CSV table of C-alpha atoms and ligand atoms in Angstrom, one decimal:
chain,number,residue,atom,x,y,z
A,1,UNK,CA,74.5,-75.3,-41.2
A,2,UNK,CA,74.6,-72.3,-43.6
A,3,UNK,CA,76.8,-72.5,-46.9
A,4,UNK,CA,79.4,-70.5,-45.1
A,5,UNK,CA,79.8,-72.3,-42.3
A,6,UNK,CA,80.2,-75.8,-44.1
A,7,UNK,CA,82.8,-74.0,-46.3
A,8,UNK,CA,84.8,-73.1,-42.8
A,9,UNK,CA,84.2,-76.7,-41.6
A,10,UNK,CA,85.4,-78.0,-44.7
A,11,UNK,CA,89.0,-75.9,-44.6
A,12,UNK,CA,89.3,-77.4,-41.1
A,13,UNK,CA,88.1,-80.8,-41.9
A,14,UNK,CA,88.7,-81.6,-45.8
A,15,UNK,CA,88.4,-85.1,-45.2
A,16,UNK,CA,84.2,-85.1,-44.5
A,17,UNK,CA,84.2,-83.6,-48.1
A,18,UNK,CA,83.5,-86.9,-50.4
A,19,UNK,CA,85.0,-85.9,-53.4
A,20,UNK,CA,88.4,-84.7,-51.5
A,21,UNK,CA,87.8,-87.9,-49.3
A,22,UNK,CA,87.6,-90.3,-52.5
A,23,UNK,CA,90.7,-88.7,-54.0
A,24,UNK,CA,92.7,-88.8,-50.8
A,25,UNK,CA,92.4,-91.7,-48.7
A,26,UNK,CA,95.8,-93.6,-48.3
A,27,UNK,CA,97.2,-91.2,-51.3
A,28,UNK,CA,98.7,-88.5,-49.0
A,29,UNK,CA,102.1,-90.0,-47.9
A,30,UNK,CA,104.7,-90.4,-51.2
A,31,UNK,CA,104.9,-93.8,-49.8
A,32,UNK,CA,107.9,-96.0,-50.0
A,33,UNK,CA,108.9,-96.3,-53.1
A,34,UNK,CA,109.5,-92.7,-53.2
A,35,UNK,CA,112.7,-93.1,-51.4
A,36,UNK,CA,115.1,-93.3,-54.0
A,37,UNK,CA,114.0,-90.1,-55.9
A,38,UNK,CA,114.1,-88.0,-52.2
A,39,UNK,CA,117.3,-89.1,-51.2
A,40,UNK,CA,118.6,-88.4,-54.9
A,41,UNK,CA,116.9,-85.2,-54.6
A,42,UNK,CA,118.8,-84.4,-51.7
A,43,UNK,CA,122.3,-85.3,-53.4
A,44,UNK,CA,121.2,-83.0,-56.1
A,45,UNK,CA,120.7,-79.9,-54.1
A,46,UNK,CA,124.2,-80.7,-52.0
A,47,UNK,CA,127.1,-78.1,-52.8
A,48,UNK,CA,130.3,-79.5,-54.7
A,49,UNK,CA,132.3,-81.8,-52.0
A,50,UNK,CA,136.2,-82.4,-52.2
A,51,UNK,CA,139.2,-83.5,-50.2
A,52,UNK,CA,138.5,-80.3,-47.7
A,53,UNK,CA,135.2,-81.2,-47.0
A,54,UNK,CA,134.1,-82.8,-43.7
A,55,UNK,CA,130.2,-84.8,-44.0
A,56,UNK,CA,128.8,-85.2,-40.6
A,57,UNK,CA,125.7,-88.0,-41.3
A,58,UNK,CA,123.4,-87.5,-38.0
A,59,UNK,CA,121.3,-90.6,-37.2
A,60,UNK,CA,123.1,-92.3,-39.8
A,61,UNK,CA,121.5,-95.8,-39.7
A,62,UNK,CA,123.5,-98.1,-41.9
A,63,UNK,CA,124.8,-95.5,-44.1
A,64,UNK,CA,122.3,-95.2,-46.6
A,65,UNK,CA,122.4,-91.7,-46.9
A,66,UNK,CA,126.0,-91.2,-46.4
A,67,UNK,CA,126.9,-93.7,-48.9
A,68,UNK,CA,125.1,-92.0,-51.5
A,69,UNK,CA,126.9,-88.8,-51.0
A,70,UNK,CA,130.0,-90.9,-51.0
A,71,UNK,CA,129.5,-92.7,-54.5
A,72,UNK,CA,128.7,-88.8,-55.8
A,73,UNK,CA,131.6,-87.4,-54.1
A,74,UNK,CA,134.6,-89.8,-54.0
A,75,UNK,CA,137.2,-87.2,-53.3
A,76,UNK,CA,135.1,-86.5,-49.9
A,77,UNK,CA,138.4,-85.7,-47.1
A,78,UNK,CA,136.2,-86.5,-44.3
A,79,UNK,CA,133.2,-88.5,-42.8
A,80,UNK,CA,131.9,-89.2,-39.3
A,81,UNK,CA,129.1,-91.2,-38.9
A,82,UNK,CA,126.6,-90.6,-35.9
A,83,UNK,CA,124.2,-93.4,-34.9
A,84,UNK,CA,123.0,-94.8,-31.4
A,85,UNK,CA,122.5,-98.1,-32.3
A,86,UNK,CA,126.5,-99.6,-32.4
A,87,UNK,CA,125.3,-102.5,-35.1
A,88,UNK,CA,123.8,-100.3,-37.5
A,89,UNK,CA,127.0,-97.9,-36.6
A,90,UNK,CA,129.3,-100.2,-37.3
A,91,UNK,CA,128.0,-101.2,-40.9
A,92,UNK,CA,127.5,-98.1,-41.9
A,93,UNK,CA,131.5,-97.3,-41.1
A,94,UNK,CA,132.4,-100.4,-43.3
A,95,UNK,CA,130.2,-99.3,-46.0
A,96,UNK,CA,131.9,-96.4,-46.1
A,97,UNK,CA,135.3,-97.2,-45.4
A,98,UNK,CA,135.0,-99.4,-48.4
A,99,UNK,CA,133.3,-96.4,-50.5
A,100,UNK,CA,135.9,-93.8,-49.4
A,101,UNK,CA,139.1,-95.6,-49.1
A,102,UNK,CA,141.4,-92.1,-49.1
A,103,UNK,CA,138.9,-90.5,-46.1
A,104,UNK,CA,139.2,-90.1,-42.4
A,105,UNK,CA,135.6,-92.4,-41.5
A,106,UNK,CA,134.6,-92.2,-38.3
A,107,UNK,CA,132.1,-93.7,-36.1
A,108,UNK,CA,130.3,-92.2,-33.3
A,109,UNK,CA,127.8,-94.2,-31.1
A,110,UNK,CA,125.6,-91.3,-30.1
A,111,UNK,CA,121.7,-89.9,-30.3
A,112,UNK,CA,120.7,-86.1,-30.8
A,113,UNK,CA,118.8,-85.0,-28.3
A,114,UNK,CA,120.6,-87.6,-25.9
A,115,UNK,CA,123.0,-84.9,-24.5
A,116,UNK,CA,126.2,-86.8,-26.0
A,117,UNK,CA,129.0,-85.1,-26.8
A,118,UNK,CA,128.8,-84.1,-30.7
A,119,UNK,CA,131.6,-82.7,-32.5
A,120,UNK,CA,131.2,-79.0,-32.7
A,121,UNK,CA,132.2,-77.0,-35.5
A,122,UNK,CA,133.1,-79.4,-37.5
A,123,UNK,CA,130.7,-80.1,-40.4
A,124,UNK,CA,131.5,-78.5,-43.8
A,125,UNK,CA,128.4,-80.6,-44.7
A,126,UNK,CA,125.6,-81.5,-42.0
A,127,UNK,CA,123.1,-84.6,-43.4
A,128,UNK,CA,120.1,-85.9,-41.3
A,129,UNK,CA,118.3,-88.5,-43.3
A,130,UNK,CA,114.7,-89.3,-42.3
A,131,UNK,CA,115.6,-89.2,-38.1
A,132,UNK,CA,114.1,-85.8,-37.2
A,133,UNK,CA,110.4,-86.4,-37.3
A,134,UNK,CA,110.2,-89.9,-37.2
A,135,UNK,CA,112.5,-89.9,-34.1
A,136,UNK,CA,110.4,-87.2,-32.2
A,137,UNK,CA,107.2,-89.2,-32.9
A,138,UNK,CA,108.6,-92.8,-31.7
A,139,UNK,CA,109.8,-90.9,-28.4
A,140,UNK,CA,106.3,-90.4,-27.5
A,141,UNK,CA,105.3,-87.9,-25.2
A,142,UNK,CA,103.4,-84.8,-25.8
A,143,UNK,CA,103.6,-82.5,-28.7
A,144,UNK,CA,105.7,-80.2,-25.9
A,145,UNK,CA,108.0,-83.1,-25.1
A,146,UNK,CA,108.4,-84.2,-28.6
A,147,UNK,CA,109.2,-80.0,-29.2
A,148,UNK,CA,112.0,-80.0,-26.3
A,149,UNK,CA,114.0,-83.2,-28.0
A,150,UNK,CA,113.8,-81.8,-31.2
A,151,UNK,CA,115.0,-78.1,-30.0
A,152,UNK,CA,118.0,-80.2,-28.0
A,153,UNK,CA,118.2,-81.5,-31.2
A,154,UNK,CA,118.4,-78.6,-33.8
A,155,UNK,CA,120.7,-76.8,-31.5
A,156,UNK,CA,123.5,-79.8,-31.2
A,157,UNK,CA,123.1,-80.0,-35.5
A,158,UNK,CA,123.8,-76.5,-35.5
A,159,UNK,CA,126.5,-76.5,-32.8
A,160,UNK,CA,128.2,-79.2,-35.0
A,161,UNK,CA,128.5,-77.2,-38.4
A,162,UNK,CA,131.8,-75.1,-39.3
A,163,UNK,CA,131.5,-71.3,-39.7
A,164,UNK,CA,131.0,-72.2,-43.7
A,165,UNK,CA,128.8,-75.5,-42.8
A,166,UNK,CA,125.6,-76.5,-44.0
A,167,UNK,CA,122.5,-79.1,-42.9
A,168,UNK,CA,120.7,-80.4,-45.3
A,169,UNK,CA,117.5,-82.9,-43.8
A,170,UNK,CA,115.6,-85.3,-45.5
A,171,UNK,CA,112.2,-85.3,-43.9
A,172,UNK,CA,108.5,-86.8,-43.8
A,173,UNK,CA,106.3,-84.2,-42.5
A,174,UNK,CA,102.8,-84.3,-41.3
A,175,UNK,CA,99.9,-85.6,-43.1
A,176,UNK,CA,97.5,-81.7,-43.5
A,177,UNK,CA,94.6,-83.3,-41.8
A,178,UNK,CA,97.2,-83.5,-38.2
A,179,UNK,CA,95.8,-81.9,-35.2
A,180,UNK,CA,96.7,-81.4,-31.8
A,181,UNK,CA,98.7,-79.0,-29.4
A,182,UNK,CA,101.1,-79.1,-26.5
A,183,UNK,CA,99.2,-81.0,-24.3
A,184,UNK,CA,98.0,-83.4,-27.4
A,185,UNK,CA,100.5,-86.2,-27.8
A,186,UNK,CA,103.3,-85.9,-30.1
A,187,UNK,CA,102.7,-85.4,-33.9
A,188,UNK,CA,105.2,-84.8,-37.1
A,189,UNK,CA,105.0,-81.4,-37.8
A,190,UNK,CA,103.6,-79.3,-40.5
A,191,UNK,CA,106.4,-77.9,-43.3
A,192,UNK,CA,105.5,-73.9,-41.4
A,193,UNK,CA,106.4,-76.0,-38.1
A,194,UNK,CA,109.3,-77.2,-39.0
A,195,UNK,CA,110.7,-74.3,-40.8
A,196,UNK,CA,109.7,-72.0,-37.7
A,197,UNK,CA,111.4,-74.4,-35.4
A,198,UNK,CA,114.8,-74.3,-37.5
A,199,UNK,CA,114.7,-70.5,-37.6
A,200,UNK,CA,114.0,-70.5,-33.6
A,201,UNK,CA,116.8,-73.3,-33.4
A,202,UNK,CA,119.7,-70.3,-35.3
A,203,UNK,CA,119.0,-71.4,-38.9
A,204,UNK,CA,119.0,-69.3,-42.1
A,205,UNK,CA,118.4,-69.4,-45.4
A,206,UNK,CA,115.7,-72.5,-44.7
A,207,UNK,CA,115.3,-73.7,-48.0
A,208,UNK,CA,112.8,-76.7,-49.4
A,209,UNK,CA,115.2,-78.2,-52.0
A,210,UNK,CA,112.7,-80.7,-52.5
A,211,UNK,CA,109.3,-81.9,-52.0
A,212,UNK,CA,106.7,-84.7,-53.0
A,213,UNK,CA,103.4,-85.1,-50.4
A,214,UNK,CA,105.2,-85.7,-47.2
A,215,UNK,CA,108.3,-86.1,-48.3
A,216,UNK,CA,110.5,-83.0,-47.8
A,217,UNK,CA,114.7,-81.8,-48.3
A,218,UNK,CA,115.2,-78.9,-46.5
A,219,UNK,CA,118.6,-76.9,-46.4
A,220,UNK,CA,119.8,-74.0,-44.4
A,221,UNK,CA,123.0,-72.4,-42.7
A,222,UNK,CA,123.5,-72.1,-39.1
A,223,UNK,CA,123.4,-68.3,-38.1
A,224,UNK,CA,123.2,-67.7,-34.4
B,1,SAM,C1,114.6,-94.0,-40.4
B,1,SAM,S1,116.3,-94.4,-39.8
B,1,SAM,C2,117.2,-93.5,-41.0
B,1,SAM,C3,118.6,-94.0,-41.2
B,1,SAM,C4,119.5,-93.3,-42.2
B,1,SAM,N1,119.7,-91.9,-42.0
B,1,SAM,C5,118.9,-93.5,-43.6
B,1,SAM,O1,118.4,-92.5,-44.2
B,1,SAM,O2,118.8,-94.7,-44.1
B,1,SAM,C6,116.4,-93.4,-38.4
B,1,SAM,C7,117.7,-93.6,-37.6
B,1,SAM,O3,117.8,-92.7,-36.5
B,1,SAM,C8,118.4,-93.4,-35.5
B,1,SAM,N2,118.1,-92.8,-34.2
B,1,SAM,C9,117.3,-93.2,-33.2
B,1,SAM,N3,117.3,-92.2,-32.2
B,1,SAM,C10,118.2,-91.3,-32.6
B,1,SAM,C11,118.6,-90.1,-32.0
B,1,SAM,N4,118.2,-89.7,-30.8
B,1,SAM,N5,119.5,-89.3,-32.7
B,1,SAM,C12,119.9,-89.7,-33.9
B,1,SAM,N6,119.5,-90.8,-34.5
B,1,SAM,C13,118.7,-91.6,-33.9
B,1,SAM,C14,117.8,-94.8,-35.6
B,1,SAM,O4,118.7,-95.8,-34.9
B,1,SAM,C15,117.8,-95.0,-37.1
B,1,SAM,O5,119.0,-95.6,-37.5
């Protein structure tokens, strides 16, 4: 193989270079104990919330997420909580019932992608904490099928922000060395994916509020 062509095999492959081996192997995802500082991250980057304001948490798990906007924002008006799994659901609403005593909290047992009736228009603020690639990946498939949930997806987060509304996602994209196309099965996708997907989905303004390795907060306003 001629210099040139190992430098081209390299780009494709950095992982047969030692020294870019040595330095990377197991370091690439934050890992974690990054958590904290990406979910604050995201908190940081959010818009002033008030009394008017109507959070919309999208695969909200326990209320993790949610509950962090909620401690930052106590004068928050309005909160409804989407999860498919009814015991996280249901903790997640106590959590914040007891956070938010003033707010409307409400609880919706429902998936994206699932073709459940979302609220539309709704959402001054849209928040979707570490379920868009993670979810597509466990669903399995091919990279295609894992692309339809995830445009069924993006389009009933978008459907569900006000004229005004924003989403703002906490993510864990795809480790550089990731390969693989339709046919291949399903993958988290690169940062360029993902950004090209929300654009394709109605988004503007995609934003990266935030990023450490994987870990990614990505804002943007729904512009059809
Ligand atoms: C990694 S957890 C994140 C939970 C929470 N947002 C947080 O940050 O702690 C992913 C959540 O997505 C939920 N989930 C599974 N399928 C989903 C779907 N189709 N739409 C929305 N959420 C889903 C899971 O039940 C789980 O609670």
């Amino acid at each position: 193989m001629c210099p040139d062509d190992r430098s081209e095999e390299i780009r494709r492959v950095p992982w047969e270079h030692p020294d870019w081996y040595d330095l990377h192997d197991t370091t690439w995802t934050a890992g974690p104990e990054r958590e904290p500082e990406h979910y604050r991250e995201l908190v940081l980057a959010l818009p002033p919330l008030d009394a008017g304001d109507h959070l919309v948490d999208v695969g909200a798990g326990t209320g993790k997420l949610a509950a962090l906007i909620a401690r930052a924002y106590p004068r928050l008006g309005r909160v409804t909580l989407i999860e498919p799994n009814a015991d996280k659901l249901e903790r997640a609403q106590a959590r914040l019932g007891e956070l938010l005593p003033g707010a409307r909290v409400e609880a919706l047992a429902a998936g994206l992608g699932d073709r459940s009736r979302l609220p539309r228009g709704a959402a001054t603020l849209l928040t979707i904490g570490s379920v868009l690639m993670p979810i597509m990946e466990l669903r399995g498939g091919t990279l295609v099928d894992g692309l339809e949930w995830l445009r069924t997806a993006l389009d009933e987060v978008g459907s569900a922000l006000s004229p005004r509304g924003v989403l703002f996602a906490a993510e864990t994209l795809a480790p550089p060395w990731a390969r693989g196309g339709g046919a291949d099965p399903v993958r988290r996708l690169a940062m360029a994916e993902l950004t090209a997907e929300l654009e394709r989905a109605g988004f503007a303004d995609v934003e990266c509020a935030y990023r450490f390795r994987d870990r990614v907060v990505l804002s943007a306003r729904w512009a059809p």
